Coordinates of C-alpha atoms in Angstrom, one line a residue:
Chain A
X1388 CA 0.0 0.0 0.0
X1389 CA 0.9 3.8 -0.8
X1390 CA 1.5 5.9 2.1
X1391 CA -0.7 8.5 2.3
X1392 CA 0.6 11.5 0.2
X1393 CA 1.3 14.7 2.6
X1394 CA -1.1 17.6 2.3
X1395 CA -1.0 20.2 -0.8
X1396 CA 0.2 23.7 0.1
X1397 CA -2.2 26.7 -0.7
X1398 CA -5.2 25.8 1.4
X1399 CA -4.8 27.5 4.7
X1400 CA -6.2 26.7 7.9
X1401 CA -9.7 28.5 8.7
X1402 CA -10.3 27.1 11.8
X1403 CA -9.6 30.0 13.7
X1404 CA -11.2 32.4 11.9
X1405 CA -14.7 33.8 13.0
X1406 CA -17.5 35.0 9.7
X1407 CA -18.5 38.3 10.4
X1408 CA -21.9 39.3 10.3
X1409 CA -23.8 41.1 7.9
X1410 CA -24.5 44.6 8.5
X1411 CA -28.2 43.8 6.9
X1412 CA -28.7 47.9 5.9
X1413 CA -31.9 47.1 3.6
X1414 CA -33.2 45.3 6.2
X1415 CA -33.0 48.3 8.9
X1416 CA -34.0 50.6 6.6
X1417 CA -37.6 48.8 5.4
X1418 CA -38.0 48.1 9.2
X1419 CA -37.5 51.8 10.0
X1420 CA -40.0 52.7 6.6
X1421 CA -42.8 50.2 7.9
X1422 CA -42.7 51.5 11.7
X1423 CA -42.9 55.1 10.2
X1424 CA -45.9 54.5 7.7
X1425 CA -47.5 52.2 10.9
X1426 CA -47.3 55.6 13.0
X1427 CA -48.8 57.9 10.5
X1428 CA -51.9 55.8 10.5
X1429 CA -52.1 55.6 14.2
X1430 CA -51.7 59.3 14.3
X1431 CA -54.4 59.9 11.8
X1432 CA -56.9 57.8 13.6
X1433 CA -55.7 59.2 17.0
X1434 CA -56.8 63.1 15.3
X1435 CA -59.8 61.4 13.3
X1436 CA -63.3 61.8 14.1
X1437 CA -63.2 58.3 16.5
X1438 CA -64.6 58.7 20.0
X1439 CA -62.3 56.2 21.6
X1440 CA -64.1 56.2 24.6
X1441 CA -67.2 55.0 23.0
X1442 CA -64.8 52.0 22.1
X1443 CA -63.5 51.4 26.2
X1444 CA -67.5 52.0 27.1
X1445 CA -69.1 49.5 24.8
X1446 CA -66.2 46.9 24.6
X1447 CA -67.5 44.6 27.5
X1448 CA -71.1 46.2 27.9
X1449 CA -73.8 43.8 28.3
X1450 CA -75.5 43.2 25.0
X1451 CA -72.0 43.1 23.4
X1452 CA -70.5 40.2 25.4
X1453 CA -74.0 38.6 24.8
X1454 CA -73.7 38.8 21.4
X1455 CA -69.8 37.3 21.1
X1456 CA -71.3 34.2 23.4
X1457 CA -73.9 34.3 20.3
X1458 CA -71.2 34.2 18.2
X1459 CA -69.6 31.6 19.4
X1460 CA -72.3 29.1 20.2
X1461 CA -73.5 29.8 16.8
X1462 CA -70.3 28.7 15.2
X1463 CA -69.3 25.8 17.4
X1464 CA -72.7 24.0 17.1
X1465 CA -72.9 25.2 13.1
X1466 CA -69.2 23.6 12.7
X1467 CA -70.4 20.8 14.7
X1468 CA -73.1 20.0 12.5
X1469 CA -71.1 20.8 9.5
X1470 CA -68.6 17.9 10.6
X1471 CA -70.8 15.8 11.5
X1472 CA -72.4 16.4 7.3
X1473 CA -69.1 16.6 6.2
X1474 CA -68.1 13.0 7.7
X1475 CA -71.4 11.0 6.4
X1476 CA -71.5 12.6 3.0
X1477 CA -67.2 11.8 2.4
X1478 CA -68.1 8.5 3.6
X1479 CA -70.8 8.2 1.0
X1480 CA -68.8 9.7 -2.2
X1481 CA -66.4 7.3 -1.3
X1482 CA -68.9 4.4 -1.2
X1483 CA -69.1 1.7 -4.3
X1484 CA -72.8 2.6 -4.4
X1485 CA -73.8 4.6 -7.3
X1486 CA -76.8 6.3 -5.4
X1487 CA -75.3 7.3 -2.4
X1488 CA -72.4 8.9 -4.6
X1489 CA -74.5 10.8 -6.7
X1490 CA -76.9 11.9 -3.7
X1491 CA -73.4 13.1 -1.9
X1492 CA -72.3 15.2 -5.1
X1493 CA -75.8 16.5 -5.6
X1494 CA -75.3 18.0 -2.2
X1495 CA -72.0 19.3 -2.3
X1496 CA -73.0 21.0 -5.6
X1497 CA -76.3 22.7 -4.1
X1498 CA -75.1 23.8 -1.2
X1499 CA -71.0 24.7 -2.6
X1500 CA -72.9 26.6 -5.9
X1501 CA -75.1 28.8 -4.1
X1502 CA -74.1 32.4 -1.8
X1503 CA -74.2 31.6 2.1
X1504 CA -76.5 34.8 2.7
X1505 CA -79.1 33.9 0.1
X1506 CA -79.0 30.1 2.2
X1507 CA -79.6 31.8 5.1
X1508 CA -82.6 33.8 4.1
X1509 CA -84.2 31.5 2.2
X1510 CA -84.3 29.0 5.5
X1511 CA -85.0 32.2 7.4
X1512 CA -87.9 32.7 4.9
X1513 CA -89.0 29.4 5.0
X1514 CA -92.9 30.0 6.0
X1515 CA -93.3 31.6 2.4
X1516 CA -92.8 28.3 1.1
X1517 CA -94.4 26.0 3.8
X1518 CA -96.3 28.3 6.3
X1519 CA -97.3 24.7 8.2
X1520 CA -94.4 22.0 8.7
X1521 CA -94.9 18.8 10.8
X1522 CA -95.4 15.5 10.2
X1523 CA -98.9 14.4 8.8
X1524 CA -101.6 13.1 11.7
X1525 CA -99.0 13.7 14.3
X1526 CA -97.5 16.8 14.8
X1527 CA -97.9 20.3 12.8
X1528 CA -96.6 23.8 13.6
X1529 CA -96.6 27.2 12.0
X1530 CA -93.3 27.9 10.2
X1531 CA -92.6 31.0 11.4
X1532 CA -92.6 29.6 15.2
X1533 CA -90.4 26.7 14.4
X1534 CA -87.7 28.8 12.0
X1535 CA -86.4 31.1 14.8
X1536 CA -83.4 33.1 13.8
X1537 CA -81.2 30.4 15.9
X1538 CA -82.8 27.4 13.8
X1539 CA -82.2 29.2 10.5
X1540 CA -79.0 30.1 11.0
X1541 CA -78.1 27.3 12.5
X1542 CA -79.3 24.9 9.4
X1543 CA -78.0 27.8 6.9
X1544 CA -74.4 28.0 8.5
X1545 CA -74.1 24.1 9.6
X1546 CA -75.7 22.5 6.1
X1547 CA -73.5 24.7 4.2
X1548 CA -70.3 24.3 6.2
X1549 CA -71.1 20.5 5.7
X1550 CA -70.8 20.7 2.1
X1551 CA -67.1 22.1 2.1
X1552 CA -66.0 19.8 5.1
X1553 CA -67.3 17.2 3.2
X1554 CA -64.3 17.7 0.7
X1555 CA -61.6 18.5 3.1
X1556 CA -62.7 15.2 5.0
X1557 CA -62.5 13.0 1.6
X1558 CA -59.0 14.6 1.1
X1559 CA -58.1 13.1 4.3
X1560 CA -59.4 10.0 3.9
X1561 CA -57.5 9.6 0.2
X1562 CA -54.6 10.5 2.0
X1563 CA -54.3 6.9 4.0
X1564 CA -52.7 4.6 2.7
X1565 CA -54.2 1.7 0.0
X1566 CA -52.5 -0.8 2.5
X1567 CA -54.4 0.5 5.5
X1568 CA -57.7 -0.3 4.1
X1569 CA -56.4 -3.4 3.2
X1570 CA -55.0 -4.3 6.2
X1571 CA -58.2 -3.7 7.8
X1572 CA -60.2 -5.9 5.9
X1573 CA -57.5 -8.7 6.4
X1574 CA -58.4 -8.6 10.6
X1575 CA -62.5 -9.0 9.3
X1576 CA -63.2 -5.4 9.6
X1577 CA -65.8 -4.1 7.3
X1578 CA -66.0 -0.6 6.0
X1579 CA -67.5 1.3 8.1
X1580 CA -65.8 -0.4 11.0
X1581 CA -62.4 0.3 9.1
X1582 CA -63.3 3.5 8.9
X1583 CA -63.7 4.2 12.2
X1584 CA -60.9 2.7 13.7
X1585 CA -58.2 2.9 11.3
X1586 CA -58.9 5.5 8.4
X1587 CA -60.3 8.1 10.1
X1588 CA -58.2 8.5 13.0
X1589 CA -55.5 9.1 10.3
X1590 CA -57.2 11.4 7.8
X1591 CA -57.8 13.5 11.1
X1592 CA -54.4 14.4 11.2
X1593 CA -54.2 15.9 7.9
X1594 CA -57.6 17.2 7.7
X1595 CA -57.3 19.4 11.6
X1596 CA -55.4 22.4 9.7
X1597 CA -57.7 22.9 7.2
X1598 CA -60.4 22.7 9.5
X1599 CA -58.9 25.1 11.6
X1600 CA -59.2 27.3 8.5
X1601 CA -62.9 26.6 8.0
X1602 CA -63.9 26.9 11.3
X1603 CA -62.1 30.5 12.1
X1604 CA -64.1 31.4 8.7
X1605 CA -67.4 30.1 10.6
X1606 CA -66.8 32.7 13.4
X1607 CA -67.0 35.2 10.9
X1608 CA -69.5 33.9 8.9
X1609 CA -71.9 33.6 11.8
X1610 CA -72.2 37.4 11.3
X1611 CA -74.0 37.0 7.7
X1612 CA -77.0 35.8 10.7
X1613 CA -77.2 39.3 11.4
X1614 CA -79.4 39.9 8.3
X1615 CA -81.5 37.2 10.1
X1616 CA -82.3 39.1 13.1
X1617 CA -79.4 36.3 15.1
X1618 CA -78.2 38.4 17.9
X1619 CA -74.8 37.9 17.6
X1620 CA -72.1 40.6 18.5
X1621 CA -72.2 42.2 14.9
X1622 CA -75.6 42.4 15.1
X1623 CA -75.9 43.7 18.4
X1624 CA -73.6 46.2 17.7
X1625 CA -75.4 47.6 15.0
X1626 CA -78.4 47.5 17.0
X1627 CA -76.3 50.4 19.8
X1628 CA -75.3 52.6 16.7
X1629 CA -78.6 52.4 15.5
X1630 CA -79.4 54.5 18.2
X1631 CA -76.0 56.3 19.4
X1632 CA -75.0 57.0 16.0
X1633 CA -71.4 55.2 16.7
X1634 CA -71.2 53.1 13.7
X1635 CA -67.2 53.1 13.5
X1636 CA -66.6 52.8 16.9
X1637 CA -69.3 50.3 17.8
X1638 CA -67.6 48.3 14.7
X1639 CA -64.0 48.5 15.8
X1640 CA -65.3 46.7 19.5
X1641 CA -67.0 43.9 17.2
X1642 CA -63.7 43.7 15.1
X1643 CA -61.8 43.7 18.6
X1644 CA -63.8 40.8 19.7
X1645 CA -63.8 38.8 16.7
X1646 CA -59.7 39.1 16.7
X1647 CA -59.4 38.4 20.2
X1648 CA -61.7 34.8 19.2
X1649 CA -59.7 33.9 16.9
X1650 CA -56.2 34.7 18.4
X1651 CA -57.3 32.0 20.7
X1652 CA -58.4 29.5 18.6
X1653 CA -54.8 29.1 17.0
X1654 CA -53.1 27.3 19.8
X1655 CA -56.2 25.5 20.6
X1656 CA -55.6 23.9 17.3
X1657 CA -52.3 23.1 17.7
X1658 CA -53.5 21.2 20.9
X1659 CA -55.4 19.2 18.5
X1660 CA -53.0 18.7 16.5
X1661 CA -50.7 16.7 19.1
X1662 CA -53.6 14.4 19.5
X1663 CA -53.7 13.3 16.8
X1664 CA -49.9 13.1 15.8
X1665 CA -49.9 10.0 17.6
X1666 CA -47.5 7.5 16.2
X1667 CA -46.2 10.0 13.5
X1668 CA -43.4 11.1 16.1
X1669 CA -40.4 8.7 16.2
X1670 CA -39.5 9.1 19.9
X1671 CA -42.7 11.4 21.2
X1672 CA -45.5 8.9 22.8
Chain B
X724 CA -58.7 -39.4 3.9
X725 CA -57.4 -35.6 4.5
X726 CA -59.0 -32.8 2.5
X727 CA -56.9 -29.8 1.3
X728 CA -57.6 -27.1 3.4
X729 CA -57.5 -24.6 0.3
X730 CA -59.0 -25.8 -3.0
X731 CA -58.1 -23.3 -6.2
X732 CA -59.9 -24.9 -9.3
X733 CA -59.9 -22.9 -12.7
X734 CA -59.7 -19.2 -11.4
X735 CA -58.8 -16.5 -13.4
X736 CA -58.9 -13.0 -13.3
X737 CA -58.2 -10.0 -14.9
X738 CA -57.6 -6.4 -14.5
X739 CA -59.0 -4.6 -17.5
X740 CA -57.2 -5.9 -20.1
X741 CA -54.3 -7.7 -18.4
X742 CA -54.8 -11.5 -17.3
X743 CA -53.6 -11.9 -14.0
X744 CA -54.5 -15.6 -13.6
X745 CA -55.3 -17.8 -16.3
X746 CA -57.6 -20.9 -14.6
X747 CA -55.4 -22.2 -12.0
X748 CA -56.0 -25.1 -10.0
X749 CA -54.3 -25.5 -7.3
X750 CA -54.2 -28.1 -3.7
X751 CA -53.2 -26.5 -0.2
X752 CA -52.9 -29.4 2.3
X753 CA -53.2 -29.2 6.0
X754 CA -50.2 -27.9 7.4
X755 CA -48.1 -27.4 4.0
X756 CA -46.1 -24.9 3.8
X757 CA -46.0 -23.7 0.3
X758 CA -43.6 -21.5 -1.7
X759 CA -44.7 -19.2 -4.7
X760 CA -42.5 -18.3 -6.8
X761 CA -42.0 -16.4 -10.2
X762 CA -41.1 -13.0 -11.5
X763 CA -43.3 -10.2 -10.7
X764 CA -46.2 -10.1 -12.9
X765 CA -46.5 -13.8 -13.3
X766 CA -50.1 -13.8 -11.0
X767 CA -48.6 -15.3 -7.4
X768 CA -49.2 -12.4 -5.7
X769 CA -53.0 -11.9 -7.0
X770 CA -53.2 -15.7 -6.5
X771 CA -53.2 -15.1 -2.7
X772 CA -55.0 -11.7 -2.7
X773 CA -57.7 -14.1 -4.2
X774 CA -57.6 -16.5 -1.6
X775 CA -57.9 -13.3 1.0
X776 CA -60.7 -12.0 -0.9
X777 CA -58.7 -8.3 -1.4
X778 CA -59.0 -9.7 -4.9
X779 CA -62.6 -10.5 -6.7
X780 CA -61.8 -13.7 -8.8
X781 CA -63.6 -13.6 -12.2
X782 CA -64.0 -17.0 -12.6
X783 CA -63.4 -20.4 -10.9
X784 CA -64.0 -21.0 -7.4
X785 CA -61.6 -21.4 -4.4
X786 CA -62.8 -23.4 -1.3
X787 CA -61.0 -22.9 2.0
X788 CA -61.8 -25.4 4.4
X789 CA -64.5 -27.0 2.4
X790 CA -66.1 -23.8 1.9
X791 CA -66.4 -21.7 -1.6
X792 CA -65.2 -18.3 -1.0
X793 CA -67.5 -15.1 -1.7
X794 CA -70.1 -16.8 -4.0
X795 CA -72.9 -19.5 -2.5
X796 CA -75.1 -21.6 -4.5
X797 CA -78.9 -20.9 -4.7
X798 CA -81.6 -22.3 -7.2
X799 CA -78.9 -23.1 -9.8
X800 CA -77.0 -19.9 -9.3
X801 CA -74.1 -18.5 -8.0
X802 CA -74.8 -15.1 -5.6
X803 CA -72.4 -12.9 -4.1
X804 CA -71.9 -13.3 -0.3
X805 CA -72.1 -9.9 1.6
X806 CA -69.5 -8.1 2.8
X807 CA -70.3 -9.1 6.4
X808 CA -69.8 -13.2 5.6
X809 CA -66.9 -12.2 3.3
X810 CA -65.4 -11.0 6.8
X811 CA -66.5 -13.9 8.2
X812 CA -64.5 -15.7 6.0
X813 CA -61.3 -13.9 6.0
X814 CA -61.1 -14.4 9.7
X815 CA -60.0 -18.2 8.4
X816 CA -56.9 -16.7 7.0
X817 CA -54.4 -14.2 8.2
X818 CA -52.2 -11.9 5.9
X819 CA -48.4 -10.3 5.9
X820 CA -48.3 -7.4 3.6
X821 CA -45.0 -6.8 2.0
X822 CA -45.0 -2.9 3.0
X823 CA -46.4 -4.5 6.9
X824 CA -49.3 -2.0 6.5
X825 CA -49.4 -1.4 10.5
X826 CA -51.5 0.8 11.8
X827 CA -49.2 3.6 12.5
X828 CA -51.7 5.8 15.2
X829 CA -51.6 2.2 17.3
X830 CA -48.6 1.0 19.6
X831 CA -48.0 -2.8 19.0
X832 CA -49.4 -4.0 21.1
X833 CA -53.1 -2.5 20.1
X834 CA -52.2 -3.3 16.5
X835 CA -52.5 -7.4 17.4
X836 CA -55.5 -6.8 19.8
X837 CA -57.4 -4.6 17.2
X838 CA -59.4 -7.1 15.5
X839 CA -60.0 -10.0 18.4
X840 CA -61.1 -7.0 20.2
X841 CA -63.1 -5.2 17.7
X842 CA -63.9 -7.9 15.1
X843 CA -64.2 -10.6 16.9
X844 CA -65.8 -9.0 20.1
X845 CA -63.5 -10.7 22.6
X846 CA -62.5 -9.9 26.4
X847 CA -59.2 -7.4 26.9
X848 CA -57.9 -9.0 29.4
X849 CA -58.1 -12.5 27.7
X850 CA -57.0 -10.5 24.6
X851 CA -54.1 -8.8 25.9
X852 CA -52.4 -11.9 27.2
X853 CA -52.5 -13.7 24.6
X854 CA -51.1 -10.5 22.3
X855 CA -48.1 -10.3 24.5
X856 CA -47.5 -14.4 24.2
X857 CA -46.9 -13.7 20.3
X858 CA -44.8 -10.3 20.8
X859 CA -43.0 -12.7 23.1
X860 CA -42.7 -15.6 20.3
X861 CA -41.8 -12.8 17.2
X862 CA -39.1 -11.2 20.1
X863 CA -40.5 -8.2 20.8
X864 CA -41.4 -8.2 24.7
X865 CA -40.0 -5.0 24.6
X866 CA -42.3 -3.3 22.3
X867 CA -45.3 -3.5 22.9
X868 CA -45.8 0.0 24.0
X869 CA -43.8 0.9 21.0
X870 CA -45.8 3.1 17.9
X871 CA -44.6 1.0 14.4
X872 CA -42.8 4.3 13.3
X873 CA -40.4 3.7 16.7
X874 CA -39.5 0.1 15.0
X875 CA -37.2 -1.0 12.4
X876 CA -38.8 -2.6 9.2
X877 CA -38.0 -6.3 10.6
X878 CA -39.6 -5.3 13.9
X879 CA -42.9 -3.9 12.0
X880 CA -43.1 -6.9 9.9
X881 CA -42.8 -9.4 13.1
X882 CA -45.4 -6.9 14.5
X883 CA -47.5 -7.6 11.5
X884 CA -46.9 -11.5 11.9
X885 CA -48.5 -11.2 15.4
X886 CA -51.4 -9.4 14.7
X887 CA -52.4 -11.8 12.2
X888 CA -52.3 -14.7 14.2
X889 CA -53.9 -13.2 16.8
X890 CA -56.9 -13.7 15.0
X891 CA -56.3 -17.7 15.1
X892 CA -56.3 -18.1 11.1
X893 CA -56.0 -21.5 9.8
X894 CA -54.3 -20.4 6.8
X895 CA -51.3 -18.0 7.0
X896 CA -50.5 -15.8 3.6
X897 CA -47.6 -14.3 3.1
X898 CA -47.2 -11.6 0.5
X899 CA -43.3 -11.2 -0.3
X900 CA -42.6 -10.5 3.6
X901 CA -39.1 -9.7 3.3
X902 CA -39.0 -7.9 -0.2
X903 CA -39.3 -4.6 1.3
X904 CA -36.7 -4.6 4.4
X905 CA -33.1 -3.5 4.2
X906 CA -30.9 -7.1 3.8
X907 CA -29.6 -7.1 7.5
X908 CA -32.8 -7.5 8.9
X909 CA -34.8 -10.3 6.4
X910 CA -33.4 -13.2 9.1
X911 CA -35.0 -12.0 11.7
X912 CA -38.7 -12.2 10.0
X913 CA -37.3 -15.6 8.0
X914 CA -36.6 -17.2 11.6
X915 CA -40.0 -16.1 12.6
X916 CA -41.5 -17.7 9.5
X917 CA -39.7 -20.9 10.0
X918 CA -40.5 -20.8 13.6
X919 CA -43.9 -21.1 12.6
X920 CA -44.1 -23.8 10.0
X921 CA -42.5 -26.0 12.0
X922 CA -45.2 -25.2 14.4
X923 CA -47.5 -27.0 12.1
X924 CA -48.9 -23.7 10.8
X925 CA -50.1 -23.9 6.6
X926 CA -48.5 -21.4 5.3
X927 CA -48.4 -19.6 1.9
X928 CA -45.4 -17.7 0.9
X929 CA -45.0 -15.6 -2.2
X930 CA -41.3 -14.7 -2.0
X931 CA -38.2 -14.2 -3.3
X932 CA -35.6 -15.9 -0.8
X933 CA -35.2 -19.1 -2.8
X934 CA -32.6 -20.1 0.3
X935 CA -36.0 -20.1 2.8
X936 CA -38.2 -21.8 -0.1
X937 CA -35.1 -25.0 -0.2
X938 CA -34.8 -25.1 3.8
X939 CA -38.9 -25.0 4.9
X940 CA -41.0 -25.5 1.8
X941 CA -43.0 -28.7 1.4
X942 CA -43.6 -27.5 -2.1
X943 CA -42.2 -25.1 -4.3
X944 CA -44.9 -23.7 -7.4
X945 CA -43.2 -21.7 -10.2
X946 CA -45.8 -19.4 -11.6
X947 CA -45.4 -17.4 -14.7
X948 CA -47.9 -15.5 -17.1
X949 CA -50.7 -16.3 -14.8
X950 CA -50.6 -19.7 -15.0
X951 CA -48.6 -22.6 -12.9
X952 CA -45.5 -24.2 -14.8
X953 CA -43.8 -26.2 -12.7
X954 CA -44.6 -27.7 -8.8
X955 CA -43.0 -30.2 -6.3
X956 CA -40.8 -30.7 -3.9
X957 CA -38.2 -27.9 -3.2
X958 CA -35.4 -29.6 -3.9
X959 CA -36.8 -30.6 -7.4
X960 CA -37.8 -27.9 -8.5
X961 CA -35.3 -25.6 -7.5
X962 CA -32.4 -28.0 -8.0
X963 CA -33.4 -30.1 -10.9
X964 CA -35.9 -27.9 -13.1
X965 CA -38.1 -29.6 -15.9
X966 CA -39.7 -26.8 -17.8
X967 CA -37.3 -23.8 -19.5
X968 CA -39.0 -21.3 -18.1
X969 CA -38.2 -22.2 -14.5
X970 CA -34.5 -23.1 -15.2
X971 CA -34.4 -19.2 -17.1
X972 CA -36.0 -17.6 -14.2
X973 CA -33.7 -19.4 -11.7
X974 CA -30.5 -18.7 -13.5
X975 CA -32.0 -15.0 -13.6
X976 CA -32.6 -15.0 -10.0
X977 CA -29.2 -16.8 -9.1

């Protein structure tokens, strides 16, 4: 064997040497621009015609804070519902059956192809259509007693959300593995028991982001149910500038709230998130 | 006089235009352990998703355990079984996938306990001693608290071993068990294989580890173009070939 040839010259030794950092000008200088163009517009609505403390009075008054728990009733039980559509209709489109797939693609197109708001009043309005509903020899009621602002909104929101879930939830399930289903079926499990057990605890995982999406948009779109008399905190605080005239400042303390909502929601999320990262973690249990 | 415990007689199947299996026939006796081999494409690998029922055979019939798979006889005609007696049925056999298709949100141990507990509506504490018996007969008392992405591939596919015979099958497939894991770590599921045929076990392997199909096969079947070409005892087959085709495919694979 060769000994090993000795080292060329020319390549000094950079161990010692530290790499100096960047000065990063640009980066000072946008910073600096940014902070300066964020002052000018807090200075212009510090001298504008806002009453800021109609903003500190109303923030937490009575009918307000009413409204946001409203708010947020509205879109947990909506979501809730639309989860709970979302589910059974993936599940269908998914299915070998031929009716059940159509019937879950009819839906999806009804409810996707149509405006939320025009949903909304058109359950709101349903008495037009059907001014008794029940169901014949046992039970009948006037449909302006049973579709109460809550009811309406409710069906409008959840049915709706229901048809977008439905897609997020068939991307998750597509996402499992062939071999999952498969292996499923090789312990005796049947579809929906497979399902259950082993594809839907794993779309879940993919499908909680996305989710997290839709349901932050379902706070805010539970204030389209103001046009449906729901007293929820937008509507509410129309209701107070109605009378006080307030309109921008009573909308900046709805705007506060619906921030402050969300800003919590985010690391609820992520709480979800760990749940269901079981397994997917090499050495987190 | 002993029946076979799995009957293959004529199947064939296709997907679209491509003919997996070409009418078959085929004998699995009580406690055999059989060896299918053949290049990839050659139908041994539908053969067993057939026998599992992942597969919907076309034509023929396959009896396991003197019963015919998915179809029963009615007034002259042959109906579908439902999806509920199909499981039924499946419970007979258990199945290795060559990718080990664990459940990856489930440690081990609830992996093997899965179906006796779900499927099979059995009691957990029953259930869970007899899951940690086969983690202790694959080696891996260690792991059963252990999620499948914690495990090496040779670990996962022992994993997988146990959970199918946790459900008691009669009839153990094996779907090229090996063909996915790194070289270093195919012994390890091969000595659990071997463990188990000599426990009596009928076993079906598709595979490519011709050393395993000399050393534990009762019978060695060549399979190419969806059709059988050459069967008998390992040492015939695989040391003394009739047909042309299996001596080209051996001196391929050799």
């Amino acid at each position: 064997m060769k000994p090993a040839p000795a080292l060329a010259e020319g390549f000094p030794d950079l161990s010692g040497m530290r790499i100096a950092r960047e000065p990063h000008w640009l980066r000072w200088l946008s910073a600096a621009l940014i902070i300066l163009v964020l002052a000018a517009i807090a200075r212009a609505f510090a001298n504008g015609q806002i009453e800021w403390s109609y903003v500190s009075r109303f923030i937490a008054a009575k009918v307000i804070l009413e409204g946001i728990v409203n708010t947020m009733v509205m879109a947990v039980l909506a979501m809730a519902l639309g989860i709970f559509l979302g589910i059974v209709v993936a599940i269908m489109r998914l299915s070998p059956n031929p009716v059940l797939k159509t019937v879950a693609a009819g839906y999806t197109w009804l409810f996707r192809g149509t405006p939320l708001i025009l949903q909304l009043l058109l359950w709101f309005n349903l008495a037009l259509v059907f001014p008794t509903i029940g169901i014949p020899v046992l039970w009948s009621a006037r449909a302006v007693d049973v579709m109460t602002p809550f009811l309406a909104a409710l069906l409008g929101l959840g049915i709706n959300q229901g048809a977008y879930t439905s897609e997020v939830m068939r991307a998750g399930m597509l996402s499992v593995d062939i071999g999952q289903y498969e292996a499923a079926q090789a312990i005796g499990m049947g579809r929906l028991r497979a399902l259950r057990r082993i594809i839907l605890p794993q779309a879940m995982r993919v499908v909680i982001p996305p989710l997290g999406n839709e349901f932050i948009g379902m706070v805010k779109a539970t204030s389209l149910a103001s046009v449906i008399q729901y007293p929820e905190v937008l509507h509410n605080a129309e209701n107070i500038y109605y009378a006080n005239s307030r309109v921008i400042e009573l909308l900046i303390v709805a705007g506060l709230w619906y921030l402050l909502v969300v800003s919590i929601l985010t690391p609820l999320q992520m709480l979800l998130e760990r749940r269901f990262a079981r397994g997917t973690l090499r050495f987190a249990q | 006089m002993t029946k076979p415990l799995v009957a293959i007689r004529s199947v064939s199947k296709s997907f679209g235009e491509f003919q997996a299996l070409k009418s078959v026939s085929l004998d699995v006796w009580p406690g055999e352990v059989m060896c299918l081999i053949g290049a990839s494409g050659s139908g041994k690998t539908t053969l067993l998703r057939c026998i599992n029922q992942l597969a919907i055979i076309d034509g023929g019939g396959i009896w396991l355990d003197g019963e015919l798979l998915g179809l029963r006889e009615q007034g002259g005609r042959l109906h579908r079984l439902s999806e509920r007696e199909i499981g039924r049925q499946r419970l007979k056999t258990g199945m290795v996938f060559q990718r080990f298709n664990l459940f990856p949100h489930k440690t081990a141990l609830e992996n093997i306990i899965e179906g006796p507990l779900q499927v099979q509506g059995r009691k957990f504490d029953e259930v869970r001693g007899e899951a940690l018996e086969l983690l202790r007969r694959v080696g891996l008392s260690a792991k059963a608290n252990s999620y499948p992405a914690q495990l090496s591939g040779g670990q996962q596919q022992r994993v997988a071993i146990a959970r199918a015979l946790a459900m008691k099958p009669m009839l153990m497939l094996f779907d090229e068990p090996t063909s996915a894991l790194d070289p270093e770590l195919v012994g390890e599921v091969l000595a659990v294989m071997k463990e188990l045929a000599k426990s009596g076990m009928t076993m079906m392997v598709v595979t490519h580890e011709l050393g395993f199909a000399r050393e534990v096969a009762d019978r060695v079947v060549y399979m190419d173009q969806g059709a059988i070409v050459e069967q008998g005892r390992a040492s015939d087959v695989l040391g003394a070939p009739r047909e042309e085709r299996t001596k080209a495919f051996l001196s391929a694979v050799i």
